[in-house]
PDB file of C-alpha atoms in Angstrom:
ATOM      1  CA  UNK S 396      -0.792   5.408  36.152  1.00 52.00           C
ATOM      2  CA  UNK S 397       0.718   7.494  33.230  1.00 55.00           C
ATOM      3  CA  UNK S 398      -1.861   9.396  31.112  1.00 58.00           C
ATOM      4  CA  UNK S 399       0.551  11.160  28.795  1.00 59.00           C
ATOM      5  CA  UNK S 400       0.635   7.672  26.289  1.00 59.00           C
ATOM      6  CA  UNK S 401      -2.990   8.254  26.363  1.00 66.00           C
ATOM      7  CA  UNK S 402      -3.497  12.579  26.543  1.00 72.00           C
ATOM      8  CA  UNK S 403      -0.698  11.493  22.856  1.00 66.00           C
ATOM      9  CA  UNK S 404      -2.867   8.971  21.630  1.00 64.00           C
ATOM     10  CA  UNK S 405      -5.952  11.030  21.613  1.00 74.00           C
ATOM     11  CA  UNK S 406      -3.887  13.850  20.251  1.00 70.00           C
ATOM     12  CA  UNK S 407      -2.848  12.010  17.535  1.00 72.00           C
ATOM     13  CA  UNK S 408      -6.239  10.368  16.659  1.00 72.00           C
ATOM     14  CA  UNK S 409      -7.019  13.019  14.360  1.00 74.00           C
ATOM     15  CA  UNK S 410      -4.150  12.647  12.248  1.00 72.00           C
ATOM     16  CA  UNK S 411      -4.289   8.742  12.484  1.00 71.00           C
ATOM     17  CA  UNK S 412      -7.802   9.568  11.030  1.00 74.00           C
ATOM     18  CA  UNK S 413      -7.054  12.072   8.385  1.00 72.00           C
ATOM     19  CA  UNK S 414      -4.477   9.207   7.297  1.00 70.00           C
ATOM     20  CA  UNK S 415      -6.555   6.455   7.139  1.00 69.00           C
ATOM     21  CA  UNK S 416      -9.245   8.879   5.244  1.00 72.00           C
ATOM     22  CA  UNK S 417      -6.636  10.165   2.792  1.00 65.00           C
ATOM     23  CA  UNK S 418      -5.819   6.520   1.965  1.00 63.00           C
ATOM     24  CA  UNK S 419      -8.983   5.577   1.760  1.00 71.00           C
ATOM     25  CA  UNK S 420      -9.768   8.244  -0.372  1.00 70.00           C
ATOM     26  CA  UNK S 421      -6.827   7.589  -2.407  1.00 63.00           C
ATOM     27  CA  UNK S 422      -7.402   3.677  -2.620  1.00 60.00           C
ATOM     28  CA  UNK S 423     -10.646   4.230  -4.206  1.00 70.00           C
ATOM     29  CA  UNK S 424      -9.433   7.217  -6.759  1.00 66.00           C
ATOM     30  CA  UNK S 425      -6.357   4.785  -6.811  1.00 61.00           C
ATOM     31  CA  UNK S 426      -9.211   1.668  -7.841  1.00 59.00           C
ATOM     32  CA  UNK S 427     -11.432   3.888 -10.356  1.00 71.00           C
ATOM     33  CA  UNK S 428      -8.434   4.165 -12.233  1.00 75.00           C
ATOM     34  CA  UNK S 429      -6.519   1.186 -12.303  1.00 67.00           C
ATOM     35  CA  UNK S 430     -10.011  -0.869 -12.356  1.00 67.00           C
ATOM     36  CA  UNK S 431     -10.114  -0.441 -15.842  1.00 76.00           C
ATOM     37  CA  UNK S 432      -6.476  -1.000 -16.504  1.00 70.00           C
ATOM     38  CA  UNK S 433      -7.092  -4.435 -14.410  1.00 67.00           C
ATOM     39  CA  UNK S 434     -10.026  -5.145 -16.308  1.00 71.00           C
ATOM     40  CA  UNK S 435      -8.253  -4.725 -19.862  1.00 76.00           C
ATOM     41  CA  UNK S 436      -5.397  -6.467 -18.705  1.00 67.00           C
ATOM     42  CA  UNK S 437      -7.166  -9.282 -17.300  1.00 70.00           C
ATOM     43  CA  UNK S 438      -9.366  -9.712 -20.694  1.00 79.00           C
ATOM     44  CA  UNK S 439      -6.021  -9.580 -22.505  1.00 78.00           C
ATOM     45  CA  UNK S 440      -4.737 -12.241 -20.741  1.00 69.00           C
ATOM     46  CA  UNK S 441      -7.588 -14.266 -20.984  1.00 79.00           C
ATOM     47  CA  UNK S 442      -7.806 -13.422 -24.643  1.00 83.00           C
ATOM     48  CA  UNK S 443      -4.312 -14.920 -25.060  1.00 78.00           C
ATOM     49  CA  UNK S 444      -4.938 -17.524 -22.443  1.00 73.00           C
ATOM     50  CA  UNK S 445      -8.221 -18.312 -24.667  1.00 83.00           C
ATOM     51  CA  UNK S 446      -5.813 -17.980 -28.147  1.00 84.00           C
ATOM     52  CA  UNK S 447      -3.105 -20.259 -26.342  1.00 77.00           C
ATOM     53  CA  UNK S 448      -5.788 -22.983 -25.711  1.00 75.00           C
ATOM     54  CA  UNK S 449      -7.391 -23.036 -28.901  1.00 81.00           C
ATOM     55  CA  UNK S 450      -3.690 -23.671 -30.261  1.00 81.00           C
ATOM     56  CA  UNK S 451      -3.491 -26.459 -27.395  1.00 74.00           C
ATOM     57  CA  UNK S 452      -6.267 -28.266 -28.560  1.00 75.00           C
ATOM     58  CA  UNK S 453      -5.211 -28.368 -32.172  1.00 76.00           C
ATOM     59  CA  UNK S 454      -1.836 -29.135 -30.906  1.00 75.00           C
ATOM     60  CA  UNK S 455      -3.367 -31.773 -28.594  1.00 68.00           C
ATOM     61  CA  UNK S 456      -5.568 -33.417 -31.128  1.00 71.00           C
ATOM     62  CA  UNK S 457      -2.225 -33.802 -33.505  1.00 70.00           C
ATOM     63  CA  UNK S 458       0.599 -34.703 -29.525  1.00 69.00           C
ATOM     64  CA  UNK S 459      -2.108 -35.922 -27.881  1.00 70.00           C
ATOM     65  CA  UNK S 460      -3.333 -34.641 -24.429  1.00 73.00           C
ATOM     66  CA  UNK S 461      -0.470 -34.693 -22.163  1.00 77.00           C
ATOM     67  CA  UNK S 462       0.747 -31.908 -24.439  1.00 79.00           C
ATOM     68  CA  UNK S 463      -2.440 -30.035 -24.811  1.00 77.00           C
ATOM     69  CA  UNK S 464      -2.437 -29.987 -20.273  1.00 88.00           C
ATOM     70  CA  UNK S 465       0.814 -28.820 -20.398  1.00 89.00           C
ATOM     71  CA  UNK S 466      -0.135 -25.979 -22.714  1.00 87.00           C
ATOM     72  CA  UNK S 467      -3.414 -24.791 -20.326  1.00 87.00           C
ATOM     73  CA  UNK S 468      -1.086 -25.229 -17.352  1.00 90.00           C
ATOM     74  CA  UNK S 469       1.359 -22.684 -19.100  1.00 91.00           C
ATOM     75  CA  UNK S 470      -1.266 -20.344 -20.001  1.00 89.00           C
ATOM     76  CA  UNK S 471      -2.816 -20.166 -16.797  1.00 92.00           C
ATOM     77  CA  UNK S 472       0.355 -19.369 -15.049  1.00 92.00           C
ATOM     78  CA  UNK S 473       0.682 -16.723 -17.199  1.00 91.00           C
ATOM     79  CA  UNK S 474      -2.812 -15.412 -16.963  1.00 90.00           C
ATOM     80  CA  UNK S 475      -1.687 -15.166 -13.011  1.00 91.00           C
ATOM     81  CA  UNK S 476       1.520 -13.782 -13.638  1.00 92.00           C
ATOM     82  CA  UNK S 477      -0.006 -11.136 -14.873  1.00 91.00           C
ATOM     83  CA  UNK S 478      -2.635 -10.918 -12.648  1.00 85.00           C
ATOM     84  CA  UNK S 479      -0.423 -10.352  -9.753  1.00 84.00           C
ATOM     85  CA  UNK S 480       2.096  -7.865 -11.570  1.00 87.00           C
ATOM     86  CA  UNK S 481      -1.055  -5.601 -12.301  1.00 83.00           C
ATOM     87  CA  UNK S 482      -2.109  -5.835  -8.602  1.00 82.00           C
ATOM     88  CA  UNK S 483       1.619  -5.086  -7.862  1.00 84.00           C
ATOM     89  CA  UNK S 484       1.786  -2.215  -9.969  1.00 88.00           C
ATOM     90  CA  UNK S 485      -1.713  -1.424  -8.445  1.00 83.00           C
ATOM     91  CA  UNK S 486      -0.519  -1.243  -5.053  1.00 81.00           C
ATOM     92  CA  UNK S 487       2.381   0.099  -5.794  1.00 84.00           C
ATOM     93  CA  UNK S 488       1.089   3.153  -6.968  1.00 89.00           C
ATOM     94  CA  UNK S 489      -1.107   3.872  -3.837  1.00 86.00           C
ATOM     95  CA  UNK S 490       1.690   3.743  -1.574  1.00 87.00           C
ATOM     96  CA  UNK S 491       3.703   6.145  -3.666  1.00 90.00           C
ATOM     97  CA  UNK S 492       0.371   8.523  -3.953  1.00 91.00           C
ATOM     98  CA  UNK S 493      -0.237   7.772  -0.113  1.00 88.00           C
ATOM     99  CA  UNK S 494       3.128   9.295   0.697  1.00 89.00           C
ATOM    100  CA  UNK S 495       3.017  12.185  -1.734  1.00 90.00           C
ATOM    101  CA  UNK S 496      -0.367  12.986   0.188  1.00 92.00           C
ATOM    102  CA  UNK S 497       1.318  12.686   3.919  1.00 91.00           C
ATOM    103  CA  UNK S 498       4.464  14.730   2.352  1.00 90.00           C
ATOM    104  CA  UNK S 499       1.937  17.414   1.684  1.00 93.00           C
ATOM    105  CA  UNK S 500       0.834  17.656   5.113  1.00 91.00           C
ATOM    106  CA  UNK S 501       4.204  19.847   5.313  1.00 94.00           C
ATOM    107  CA  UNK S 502       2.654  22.655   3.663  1.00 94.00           C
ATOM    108  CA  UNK S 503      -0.250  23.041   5.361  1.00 95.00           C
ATOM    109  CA  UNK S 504      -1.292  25.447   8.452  1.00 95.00           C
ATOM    110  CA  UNK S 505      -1.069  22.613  10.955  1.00 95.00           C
ATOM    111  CA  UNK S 506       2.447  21.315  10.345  1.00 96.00           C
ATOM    112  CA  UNK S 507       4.118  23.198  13.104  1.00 95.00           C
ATOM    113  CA  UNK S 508       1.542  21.369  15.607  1.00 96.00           C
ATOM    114  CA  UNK S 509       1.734  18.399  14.105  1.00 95.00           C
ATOM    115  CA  UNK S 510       5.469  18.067  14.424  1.00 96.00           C
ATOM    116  CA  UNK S 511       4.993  19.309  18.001  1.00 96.00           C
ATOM    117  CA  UNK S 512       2.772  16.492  18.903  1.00 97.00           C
ATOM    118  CA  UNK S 513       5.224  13.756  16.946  1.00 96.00           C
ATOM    119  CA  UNK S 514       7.850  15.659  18.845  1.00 96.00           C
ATOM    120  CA  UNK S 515       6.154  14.870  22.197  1.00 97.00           C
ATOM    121  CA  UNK S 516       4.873  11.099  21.470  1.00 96.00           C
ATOM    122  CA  UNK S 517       8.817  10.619  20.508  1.00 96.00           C
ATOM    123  CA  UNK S 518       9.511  11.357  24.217  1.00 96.00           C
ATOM    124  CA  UNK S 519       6.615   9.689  25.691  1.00 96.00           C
ATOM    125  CA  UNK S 520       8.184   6.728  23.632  1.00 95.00           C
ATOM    126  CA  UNK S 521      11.693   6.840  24.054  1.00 96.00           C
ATOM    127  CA  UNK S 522      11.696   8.945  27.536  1.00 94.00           C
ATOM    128  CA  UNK S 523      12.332  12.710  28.269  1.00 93.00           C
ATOM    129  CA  UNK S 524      15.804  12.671  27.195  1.00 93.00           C
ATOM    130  CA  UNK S 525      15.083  11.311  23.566  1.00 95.00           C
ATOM    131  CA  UNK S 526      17.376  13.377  21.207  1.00 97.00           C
ATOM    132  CA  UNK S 527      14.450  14.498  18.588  1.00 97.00           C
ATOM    133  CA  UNK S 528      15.265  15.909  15.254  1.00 97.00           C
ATOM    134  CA  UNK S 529      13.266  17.061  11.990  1.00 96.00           C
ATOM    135  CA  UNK S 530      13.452  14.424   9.217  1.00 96.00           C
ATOM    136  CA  UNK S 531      13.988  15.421   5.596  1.00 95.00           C
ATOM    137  CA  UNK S 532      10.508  14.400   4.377  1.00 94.00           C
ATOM    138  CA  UNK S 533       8.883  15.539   6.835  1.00 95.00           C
ATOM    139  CA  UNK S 534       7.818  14.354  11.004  1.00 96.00           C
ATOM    140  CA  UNK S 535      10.920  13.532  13.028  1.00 97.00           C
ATOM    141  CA  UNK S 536      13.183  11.262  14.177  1.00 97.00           C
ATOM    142  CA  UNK S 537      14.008  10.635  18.028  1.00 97.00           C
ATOM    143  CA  UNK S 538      17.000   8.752  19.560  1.00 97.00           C
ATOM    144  CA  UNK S 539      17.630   7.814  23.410  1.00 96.00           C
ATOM    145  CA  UNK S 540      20.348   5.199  23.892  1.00 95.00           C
ATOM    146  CA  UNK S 541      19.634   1.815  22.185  1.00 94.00           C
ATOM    147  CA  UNK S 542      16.453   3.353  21.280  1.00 95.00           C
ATOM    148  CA  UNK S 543      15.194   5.243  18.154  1.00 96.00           C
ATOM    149  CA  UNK S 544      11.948   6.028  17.110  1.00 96.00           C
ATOM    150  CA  UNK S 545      10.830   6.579  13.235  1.00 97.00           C
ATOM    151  CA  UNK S 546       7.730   9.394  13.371  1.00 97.00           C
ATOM    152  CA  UNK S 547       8.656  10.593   9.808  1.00 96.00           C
ATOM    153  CA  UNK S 548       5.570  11.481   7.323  1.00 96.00           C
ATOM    154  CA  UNK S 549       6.789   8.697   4.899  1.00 95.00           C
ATOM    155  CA  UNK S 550       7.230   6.096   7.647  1.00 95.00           C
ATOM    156  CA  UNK S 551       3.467   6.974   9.225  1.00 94.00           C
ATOM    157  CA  UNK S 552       2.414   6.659   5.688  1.00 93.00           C
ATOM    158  CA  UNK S 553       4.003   3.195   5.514  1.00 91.00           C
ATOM    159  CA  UNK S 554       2.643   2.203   8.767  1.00 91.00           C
ATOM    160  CA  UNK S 555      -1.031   3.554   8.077  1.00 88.00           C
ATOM    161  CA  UNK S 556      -1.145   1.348   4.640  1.00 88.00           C
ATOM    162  CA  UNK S 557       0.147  -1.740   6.844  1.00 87.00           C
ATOM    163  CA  UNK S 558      -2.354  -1.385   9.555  1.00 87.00           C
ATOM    164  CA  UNK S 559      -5.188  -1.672   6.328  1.00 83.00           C
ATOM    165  CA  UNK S 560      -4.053  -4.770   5.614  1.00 78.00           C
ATOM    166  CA  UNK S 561      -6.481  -6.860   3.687  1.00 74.00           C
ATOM    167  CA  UNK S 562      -9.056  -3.342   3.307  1.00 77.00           C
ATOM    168  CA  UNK S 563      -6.461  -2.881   0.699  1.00 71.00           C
ATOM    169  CA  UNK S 564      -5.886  -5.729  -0.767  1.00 68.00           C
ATOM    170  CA  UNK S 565      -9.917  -6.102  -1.158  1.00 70.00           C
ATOM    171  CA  UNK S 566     -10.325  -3.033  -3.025  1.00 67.00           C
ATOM    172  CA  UNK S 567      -8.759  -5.017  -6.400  1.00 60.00           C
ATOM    173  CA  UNK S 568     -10.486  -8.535  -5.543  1.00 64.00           C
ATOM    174  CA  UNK S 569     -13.920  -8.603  -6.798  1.00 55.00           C
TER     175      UNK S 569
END
């Protein structure tokens, strides 16, 4: 049995860990701020929602109440709308802050081990022969034939913030 997948695994853990701590971190940082923005956001659209139902009851007291449904169904549509384009712009933001933190990695002390370690779980992956190469942003890229392997910082980045999954969606659902 090979124990180089798991000698890489284990050598990884601590920056699988870092990553998922620095997102965490920046999830919440990412939530203290944009909690409020939410929050405003949300009581504006309610506010108008609110404004847009008043005018459907007058309007539905003078068209009746098919018109006056229609008018609620509208509004709360665009109470969602919102909604969801404030958790977009929410989530948006962590991921770019997420990979400005793993893109920092680059400068610090550990870098040169780091990439060593990518360097060998690229080979471990794609075999010894895997053609690996530094990638702009930082990490590397590995090729073998038919085979690649994407161990940049900004793809790791992506990948940690997948592997979260609903933790992150959770952190704007109250």
């Amino acid at each position: 049995m090979n124990q180089a997948p798991d000698r890489t695994a284990d050598a990884l853990h601590p920056v699988r860990t870092e990553l998922l701590r620095a997102a965490r971190a920046d999830a919440e940082a990412l939530l203290a701020r944009t909690g409020q923005e939410t929050a405003a956001l949300l009581d504006r659209a309610r506010a108008e929602a609110r404004t847009v139902l008043d005018e459907a009851r007058r309007q539905g007291e003078t068209d009746g109440a098919d018109g006056a449904r229609e008018l609620l169904v509208k509004a709360r549509r665009e109470a969602t709308s919102r909604t969801l384009a404030a958790r977009r712009e929410s989530y948006d933001e962590l991921r770019r802050e997420v990979t400005a933190r793993v893109g920092a990695l680059r400068l610090t002390d550990g870098y040169a081990d780091l990439l060593e370690r990518l360097g060998h779980r690229a080979r471990v992956l794609l075999g010894p022969g895997a053609e690996v190469t530094g990638h702009p942003e930082g990490g590397v890229l590995a090729r073998a034939p038919g085979r690649q392997a994407d161990l940049s910082l900004p793809a790791l980045a992506e990948r940690a913030l997948d592997r979260l999954g609903g933790e992150v969606r959770s952190l704007w659902e109250t």
